[in-house]
PDB file of C-alpha atoms in Angstrom:
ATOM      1  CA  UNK C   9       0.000   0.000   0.000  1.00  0.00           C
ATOM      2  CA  UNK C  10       1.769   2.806  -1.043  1.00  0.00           C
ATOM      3  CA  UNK C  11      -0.458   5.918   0.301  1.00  0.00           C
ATOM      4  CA  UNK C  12       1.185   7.402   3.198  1.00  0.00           C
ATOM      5  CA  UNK C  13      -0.625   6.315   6.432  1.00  0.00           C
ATOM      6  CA  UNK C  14      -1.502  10.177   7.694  1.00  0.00           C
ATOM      7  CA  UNK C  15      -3.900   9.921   4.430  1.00  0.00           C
ATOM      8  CA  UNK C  16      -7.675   9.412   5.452  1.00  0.00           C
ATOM      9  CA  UNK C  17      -7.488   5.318   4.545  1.00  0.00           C
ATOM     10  CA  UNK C  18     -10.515   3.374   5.899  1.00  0.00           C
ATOM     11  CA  UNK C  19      -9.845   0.870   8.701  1.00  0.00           C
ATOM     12  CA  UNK C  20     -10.921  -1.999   6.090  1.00  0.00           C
ATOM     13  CA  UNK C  21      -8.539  -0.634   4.067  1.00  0.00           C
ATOM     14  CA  UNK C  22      -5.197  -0.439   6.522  1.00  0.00           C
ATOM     15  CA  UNK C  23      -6.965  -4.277   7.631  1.00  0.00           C
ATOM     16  CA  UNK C  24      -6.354  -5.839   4.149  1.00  0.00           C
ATOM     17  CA  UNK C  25      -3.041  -4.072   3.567  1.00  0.00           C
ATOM     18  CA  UNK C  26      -1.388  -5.520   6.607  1.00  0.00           C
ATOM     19  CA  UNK C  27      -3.110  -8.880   5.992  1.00  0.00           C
ATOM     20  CA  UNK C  28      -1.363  -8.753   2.893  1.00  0.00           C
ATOM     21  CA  UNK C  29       1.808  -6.899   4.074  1.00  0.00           C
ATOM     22  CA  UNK C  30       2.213 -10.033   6.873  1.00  0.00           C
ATOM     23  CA  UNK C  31       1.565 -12.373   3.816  1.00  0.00           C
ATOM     24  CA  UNK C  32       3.997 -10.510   1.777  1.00  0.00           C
ATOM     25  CA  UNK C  33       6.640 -10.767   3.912  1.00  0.00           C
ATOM     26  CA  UNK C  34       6.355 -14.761   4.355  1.00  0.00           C
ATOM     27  CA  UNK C  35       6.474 -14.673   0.589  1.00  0.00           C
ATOM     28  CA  UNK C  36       9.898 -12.604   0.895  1.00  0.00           C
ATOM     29  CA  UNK C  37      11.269 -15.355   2.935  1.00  0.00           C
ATOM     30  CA  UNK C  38      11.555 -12.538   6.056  1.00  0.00           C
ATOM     31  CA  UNK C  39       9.340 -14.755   8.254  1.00  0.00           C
ATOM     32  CA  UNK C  40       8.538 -18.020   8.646  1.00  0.00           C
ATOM     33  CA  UNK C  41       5.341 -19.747  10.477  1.00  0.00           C
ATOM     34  CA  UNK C  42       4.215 -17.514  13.369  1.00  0.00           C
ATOM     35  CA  UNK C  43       7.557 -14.892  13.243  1.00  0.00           C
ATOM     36  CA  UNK C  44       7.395 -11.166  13.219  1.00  0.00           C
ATOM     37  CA  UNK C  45       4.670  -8.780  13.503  1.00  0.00           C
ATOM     38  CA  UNK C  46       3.673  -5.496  11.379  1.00  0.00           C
ATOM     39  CA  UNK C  47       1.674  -2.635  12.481  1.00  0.00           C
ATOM     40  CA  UNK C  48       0.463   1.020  11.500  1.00  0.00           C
ATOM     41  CA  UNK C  49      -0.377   4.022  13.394  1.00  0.00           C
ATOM     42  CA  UNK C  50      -4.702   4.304  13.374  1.00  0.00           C
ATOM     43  CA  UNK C  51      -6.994   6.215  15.264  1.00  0.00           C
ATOM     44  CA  UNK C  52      -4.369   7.467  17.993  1.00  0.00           C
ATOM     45  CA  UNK C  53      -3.427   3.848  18.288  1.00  0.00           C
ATOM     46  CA  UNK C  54      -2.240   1.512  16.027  1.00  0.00           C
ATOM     47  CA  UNK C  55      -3.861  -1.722  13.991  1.00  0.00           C
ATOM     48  CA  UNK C  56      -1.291  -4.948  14.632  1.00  0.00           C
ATOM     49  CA  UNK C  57      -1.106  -8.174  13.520  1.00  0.00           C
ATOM     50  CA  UNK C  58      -2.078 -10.854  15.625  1.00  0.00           C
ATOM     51  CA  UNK C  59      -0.555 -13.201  18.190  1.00  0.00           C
ATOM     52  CA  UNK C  60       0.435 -16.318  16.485  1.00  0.00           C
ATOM     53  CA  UNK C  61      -0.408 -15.318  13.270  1.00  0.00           C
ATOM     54  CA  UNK C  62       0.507 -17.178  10.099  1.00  0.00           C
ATOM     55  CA  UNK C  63       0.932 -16.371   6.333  1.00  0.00           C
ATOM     56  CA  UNK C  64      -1.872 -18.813   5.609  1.00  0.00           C
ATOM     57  CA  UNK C  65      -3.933 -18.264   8.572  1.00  0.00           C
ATOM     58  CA  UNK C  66      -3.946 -14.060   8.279  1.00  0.00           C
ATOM     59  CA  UNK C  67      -7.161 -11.940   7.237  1.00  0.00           C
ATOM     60  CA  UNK C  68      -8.037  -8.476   7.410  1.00  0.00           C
ATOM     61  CA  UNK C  69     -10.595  -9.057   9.990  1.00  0.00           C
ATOM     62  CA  UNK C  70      -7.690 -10.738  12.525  1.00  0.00           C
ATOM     63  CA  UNK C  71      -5.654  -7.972  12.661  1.00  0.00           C
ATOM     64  CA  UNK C  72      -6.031  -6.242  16.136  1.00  0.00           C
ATOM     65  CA  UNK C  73      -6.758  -2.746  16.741  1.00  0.00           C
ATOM     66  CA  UNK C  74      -5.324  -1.512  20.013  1.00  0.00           C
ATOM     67  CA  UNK C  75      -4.233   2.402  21.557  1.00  0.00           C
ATOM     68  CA  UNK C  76      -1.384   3.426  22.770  1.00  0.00           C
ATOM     69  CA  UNK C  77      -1.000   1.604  26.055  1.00  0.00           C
ATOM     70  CA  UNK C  78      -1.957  -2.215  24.359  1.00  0.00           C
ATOM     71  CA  UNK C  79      -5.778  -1.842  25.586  1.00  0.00           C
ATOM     72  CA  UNK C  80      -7.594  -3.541  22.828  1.00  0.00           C
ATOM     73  CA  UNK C  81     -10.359  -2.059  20.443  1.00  0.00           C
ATOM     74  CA  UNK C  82     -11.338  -4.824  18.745  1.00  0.00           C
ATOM     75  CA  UNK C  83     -11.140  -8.692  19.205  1.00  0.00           C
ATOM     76  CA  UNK C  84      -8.367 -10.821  19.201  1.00  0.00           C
ATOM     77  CA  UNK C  85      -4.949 -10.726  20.746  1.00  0.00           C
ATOM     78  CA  UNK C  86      -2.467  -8.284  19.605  1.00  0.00           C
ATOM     79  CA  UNK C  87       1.604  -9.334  18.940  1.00  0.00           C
ATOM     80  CA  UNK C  88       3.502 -10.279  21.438  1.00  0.00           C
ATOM     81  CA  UNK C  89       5.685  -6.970  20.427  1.00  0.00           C
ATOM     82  CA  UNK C  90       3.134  -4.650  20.426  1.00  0.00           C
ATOM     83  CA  UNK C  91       4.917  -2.378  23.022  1.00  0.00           C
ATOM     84  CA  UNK C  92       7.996  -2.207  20.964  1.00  0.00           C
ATOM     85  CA  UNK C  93       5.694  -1.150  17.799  1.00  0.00           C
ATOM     86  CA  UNK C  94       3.879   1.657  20.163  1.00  0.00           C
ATOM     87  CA  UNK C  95       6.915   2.852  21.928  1.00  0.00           C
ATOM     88  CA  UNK C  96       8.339   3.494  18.253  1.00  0.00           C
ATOM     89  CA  UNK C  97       5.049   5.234  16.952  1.00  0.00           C
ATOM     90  CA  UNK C  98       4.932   7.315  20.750  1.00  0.00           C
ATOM     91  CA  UNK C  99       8.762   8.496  20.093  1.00  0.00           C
ATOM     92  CA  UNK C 100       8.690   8.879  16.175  1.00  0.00           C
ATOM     93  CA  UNK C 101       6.182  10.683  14.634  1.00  0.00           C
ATOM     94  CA  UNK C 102       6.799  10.295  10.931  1.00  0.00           C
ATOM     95  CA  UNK C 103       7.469   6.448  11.745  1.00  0.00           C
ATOM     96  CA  UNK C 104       3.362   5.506  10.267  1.00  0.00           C
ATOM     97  CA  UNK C 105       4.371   1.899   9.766  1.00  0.00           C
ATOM     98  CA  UNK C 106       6.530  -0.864  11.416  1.00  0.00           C
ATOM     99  CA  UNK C 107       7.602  -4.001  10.358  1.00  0.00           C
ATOM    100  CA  UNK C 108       9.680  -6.965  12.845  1.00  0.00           C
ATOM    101  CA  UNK C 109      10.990  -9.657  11.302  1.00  0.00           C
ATOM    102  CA  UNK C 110      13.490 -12.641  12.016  1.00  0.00           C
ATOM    103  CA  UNK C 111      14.928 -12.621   8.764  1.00  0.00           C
ATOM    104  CA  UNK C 112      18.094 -14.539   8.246  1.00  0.00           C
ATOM    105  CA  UNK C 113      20.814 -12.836   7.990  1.00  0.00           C
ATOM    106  CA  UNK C 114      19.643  -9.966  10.217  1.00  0.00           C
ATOM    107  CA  UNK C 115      19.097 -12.800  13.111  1.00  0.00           C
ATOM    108  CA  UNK C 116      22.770 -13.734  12.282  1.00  0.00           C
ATOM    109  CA  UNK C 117      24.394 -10.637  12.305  1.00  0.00           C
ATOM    110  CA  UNK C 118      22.436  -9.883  15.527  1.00  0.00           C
ATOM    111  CA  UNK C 119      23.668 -12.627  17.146  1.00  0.00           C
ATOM    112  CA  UNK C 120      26.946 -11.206  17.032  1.00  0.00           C
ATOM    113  CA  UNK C 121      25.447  -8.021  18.201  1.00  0.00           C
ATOM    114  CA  UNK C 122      27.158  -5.892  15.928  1.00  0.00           C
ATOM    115  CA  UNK C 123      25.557  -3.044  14.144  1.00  0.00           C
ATOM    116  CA  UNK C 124      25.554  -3.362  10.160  1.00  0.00           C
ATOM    117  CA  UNK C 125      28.329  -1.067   9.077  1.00  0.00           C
ATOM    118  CA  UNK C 126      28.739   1.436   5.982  1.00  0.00           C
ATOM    119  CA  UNK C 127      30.001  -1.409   3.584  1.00  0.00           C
ATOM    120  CA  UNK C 128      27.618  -0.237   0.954  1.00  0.00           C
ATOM    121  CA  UNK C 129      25.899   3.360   0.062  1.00  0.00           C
ATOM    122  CA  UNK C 130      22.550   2.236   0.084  1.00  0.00           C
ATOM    123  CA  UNK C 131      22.738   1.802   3.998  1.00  0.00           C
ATOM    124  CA  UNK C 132      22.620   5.690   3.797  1.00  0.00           C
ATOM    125  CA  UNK C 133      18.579   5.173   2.933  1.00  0.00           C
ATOM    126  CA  UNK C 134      18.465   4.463   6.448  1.00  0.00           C
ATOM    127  CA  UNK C 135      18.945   7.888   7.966  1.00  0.00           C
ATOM    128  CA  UNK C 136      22.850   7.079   9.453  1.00  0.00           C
ATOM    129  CA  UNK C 137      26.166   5.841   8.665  1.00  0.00           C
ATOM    130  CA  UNK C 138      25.484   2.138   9.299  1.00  0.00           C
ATOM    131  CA  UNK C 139      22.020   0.256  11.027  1.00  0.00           C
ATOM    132  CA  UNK C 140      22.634  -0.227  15.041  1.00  0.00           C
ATOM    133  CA  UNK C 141      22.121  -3.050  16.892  1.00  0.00           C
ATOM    134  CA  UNK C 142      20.110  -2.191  20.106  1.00  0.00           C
ATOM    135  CA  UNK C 143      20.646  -3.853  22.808  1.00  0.00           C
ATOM    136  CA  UNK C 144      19.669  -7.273  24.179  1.00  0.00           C
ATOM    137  CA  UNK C 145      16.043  -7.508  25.977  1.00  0.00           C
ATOM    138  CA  UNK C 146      13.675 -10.127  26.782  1.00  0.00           C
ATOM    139  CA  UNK C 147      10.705 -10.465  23.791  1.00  0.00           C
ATOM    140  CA  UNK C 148       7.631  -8.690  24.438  1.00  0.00           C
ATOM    141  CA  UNK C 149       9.048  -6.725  27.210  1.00  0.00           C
ATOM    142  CA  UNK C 150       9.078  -2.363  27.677  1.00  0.00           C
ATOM    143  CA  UNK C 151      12.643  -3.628  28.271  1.00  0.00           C
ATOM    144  CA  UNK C 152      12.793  -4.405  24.601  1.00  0.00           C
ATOM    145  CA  UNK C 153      10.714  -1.594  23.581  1.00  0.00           C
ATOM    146  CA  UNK C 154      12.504   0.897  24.894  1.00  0.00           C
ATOM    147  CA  UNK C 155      15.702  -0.752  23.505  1.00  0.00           C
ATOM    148  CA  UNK C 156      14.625  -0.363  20.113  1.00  0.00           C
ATOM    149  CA  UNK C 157      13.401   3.651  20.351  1.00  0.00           C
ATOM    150  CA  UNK C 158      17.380   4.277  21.374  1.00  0.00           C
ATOM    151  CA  UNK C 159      18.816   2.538  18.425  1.00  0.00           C
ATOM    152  CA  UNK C 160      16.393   3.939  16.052  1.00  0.00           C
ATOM    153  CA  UNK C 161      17.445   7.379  17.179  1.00  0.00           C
ATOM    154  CA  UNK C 162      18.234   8.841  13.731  1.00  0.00           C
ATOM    155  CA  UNK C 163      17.552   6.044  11.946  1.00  0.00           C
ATOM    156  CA  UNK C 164      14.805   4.057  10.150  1.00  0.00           C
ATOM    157  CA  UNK C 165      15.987   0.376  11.217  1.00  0.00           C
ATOM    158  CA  UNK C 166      17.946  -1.272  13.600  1.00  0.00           C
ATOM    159  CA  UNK C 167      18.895  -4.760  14.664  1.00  0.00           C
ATOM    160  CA  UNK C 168      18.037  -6.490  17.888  1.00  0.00           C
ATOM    161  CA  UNK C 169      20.199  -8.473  19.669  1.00  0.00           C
ATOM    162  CA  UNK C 170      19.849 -12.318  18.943  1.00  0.00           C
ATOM    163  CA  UNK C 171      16.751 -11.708  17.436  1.00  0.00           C
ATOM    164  CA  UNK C 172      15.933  -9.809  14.464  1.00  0.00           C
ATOM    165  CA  UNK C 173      15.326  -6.467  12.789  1.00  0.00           C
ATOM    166  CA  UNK C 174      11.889  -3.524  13.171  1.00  0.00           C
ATOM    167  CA  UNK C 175      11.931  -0.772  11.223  1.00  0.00           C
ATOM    168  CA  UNK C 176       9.723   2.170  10.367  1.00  0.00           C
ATOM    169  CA  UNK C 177       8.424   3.953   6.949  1.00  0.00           C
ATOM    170  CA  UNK C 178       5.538   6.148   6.036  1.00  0.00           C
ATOM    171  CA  UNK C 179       3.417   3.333   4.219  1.00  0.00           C
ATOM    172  CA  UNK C 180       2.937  -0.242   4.985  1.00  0.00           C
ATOM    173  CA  UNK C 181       3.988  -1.405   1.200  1.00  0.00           C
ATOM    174  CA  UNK C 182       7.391   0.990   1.876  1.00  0.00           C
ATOM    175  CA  UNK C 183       7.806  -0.507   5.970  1.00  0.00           C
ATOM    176  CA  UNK C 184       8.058  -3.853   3.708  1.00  0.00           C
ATOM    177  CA  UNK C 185      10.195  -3.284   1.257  1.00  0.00           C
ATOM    178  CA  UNK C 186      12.957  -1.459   3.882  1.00  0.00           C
ATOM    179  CA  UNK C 187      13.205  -4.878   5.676  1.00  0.00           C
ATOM    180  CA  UNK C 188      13.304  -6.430   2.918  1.00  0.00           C
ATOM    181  CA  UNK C 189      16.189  -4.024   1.891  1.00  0.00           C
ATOM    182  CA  UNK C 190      18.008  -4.171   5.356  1.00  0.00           C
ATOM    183  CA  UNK C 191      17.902  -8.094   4.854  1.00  0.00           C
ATOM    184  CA  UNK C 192      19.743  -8.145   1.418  1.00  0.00           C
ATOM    185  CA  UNK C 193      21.907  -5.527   2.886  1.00  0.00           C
ATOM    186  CA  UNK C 194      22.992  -7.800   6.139  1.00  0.00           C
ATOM    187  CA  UNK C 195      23.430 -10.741   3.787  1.00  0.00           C
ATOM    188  CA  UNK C 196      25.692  -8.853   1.367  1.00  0.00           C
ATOM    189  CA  UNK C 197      28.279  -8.132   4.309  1.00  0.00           C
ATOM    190  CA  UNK C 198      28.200 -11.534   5.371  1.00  0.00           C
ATOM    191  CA  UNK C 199      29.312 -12.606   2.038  1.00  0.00           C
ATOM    192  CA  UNK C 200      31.630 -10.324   1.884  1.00  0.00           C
ATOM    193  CA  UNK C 201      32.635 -10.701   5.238  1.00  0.00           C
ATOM    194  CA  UNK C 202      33.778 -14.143   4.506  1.00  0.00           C
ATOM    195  CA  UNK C 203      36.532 -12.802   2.450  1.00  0.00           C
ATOM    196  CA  UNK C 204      37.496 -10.513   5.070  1.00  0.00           C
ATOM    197  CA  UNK C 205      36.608  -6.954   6.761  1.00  0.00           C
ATOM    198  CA  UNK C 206      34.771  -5.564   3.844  1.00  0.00           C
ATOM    199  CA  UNK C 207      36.150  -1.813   3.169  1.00  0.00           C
ATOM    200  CA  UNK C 208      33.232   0.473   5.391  1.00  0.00           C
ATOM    201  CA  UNK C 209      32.705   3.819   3.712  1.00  0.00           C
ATOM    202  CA  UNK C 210      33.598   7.381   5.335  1.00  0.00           C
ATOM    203  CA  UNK C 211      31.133   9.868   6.919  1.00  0.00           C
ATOM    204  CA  UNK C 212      31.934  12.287   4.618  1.00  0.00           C
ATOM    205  CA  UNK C 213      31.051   9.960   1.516  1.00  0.00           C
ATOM    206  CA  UNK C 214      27.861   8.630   3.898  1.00  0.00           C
ATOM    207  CA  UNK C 215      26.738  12.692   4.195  1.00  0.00           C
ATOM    208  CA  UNK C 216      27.041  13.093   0.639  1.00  0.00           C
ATOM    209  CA  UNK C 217      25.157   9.998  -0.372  1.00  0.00           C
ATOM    210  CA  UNK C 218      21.964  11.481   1.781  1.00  0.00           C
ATOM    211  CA  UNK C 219      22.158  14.221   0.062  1.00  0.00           C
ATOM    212  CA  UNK C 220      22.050  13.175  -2.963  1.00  0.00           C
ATOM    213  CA  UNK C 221      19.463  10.387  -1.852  1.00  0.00           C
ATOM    214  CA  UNK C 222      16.716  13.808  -1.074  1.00  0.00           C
ATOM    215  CA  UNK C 223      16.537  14.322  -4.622  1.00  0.00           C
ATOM    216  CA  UNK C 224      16.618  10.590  -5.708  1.00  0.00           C
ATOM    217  CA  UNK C 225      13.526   9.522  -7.982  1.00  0.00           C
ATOM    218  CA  UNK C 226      12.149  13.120  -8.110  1.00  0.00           C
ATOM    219  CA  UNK C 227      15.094  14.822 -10.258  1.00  0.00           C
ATOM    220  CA  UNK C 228      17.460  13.796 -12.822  1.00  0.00           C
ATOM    221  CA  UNK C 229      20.987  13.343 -10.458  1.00  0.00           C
ATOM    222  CA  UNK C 230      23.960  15.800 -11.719  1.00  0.00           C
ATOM    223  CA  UNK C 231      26.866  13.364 -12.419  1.00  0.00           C
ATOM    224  CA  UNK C 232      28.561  15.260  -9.272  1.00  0.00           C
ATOM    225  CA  UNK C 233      32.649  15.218  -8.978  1.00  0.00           C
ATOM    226  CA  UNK C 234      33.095  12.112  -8.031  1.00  0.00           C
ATOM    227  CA  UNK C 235      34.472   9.616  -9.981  1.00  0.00           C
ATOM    228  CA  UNK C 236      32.067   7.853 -12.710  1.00  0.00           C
TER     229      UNK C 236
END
């Protein structure tokens, strides 16, 4: 769904894209049975997939609208996570959509707990130099939650420790496709990894990709000085 979520959208509507967002991601290969969770701000709350949700299982009418504090609105019971998806929507405005998953190699590169470095430009899409690695917590817990709001500081994703990924965009359809982004990513440094510390780019070539990256896809890009 590519409409920003601060459009009006009709509950059905938001329903049925994170139905298929949670199916979407399954098909990606970024979860598997009852993994991961997605969300998006509604109402002064947020609508949440299910606990123990599964690709095959999902429907727009299972997905749980709750507020703020996890009170529900509607039947069913929300993620286990859904304090780590409010806590981001409570400290980040423009975040309108989050996605968790326990994608490969962003579970593996977690478990080191080391934050995915500036080995490649595109990282830059991510608001920083690099995507952190927040700290280790217990699942489902404020511990967790609050966790991933410090890591995300400046940033649009982050790992968690020996466990997976969340990030945040302004559509459910673009919260999707930035995991699956940040998983290709964390996957390419492995690989390169296994031929030894892949070469991490400066800040100074990091700033200058973001700026560039504000007029990406809305102007033609001037070939710049760099090299071609």
């Amino acid at each position: 769904m590519t409409t920003p979520i601060d459009t009006p959208i009709s509950e059905d509507a938001l329903r049925q894209a994170l139905a298929d967002g949670y199916r979407r991601l399954a098909e990606l290969g970024l979860n598997t049975g009852s993994a991961g969770n997605i969300s998006c701000r509604f109402d002064g709350g947020a609508l949440i997939s299910p606990s123990g949700a599964d690709a095959h299982s999902i429907d727009a009418q299972a997905i749980v609208s709750i507020t703020m504090d996890g009170e529900n609105r509607s039947p069913g019971i929300p993620s286990s996570e859904w304090s780590m998806h409010t806590a981001i929507y409570r400290h980040y405005p423009q975040a309108l959509a989050v996605v968790h998953t326990h994608s490969d190699a962003c579970v593996a590169l977690s478990a080191q707990r080391r934050p995915l470095p500036a080995f490649h430009y595109m990282l830059a899409g991510f608001g920083g130099d690099g995507v952190p690695c927040a700290r280790y917590a217990t699942f489902g817990t404020d511990a967790l939650a609050q966790s991933a709001v410090d890591a995300l500081a400046g940033h649009t994703a982050c790992l968690l420790a020996n466990h997976g990924m969340i990030c945040h965009a302004v559509s459910i359809e673009k919260a999707v496709a930035n995991a699956a982004k940040l998983e290709t990513l964390a996957r390419q440094y492995w690989m390169s990894a296994q031929l030894g510390a892949p070469v991490v780019l400066d800040a100074a070539e990091m700033a200058t990709v973001r700026d560039r990256y504000r007029s990406y896809g809305k102007a033609r890009l001037p070939r710049g000085a760099g090299a071609a």
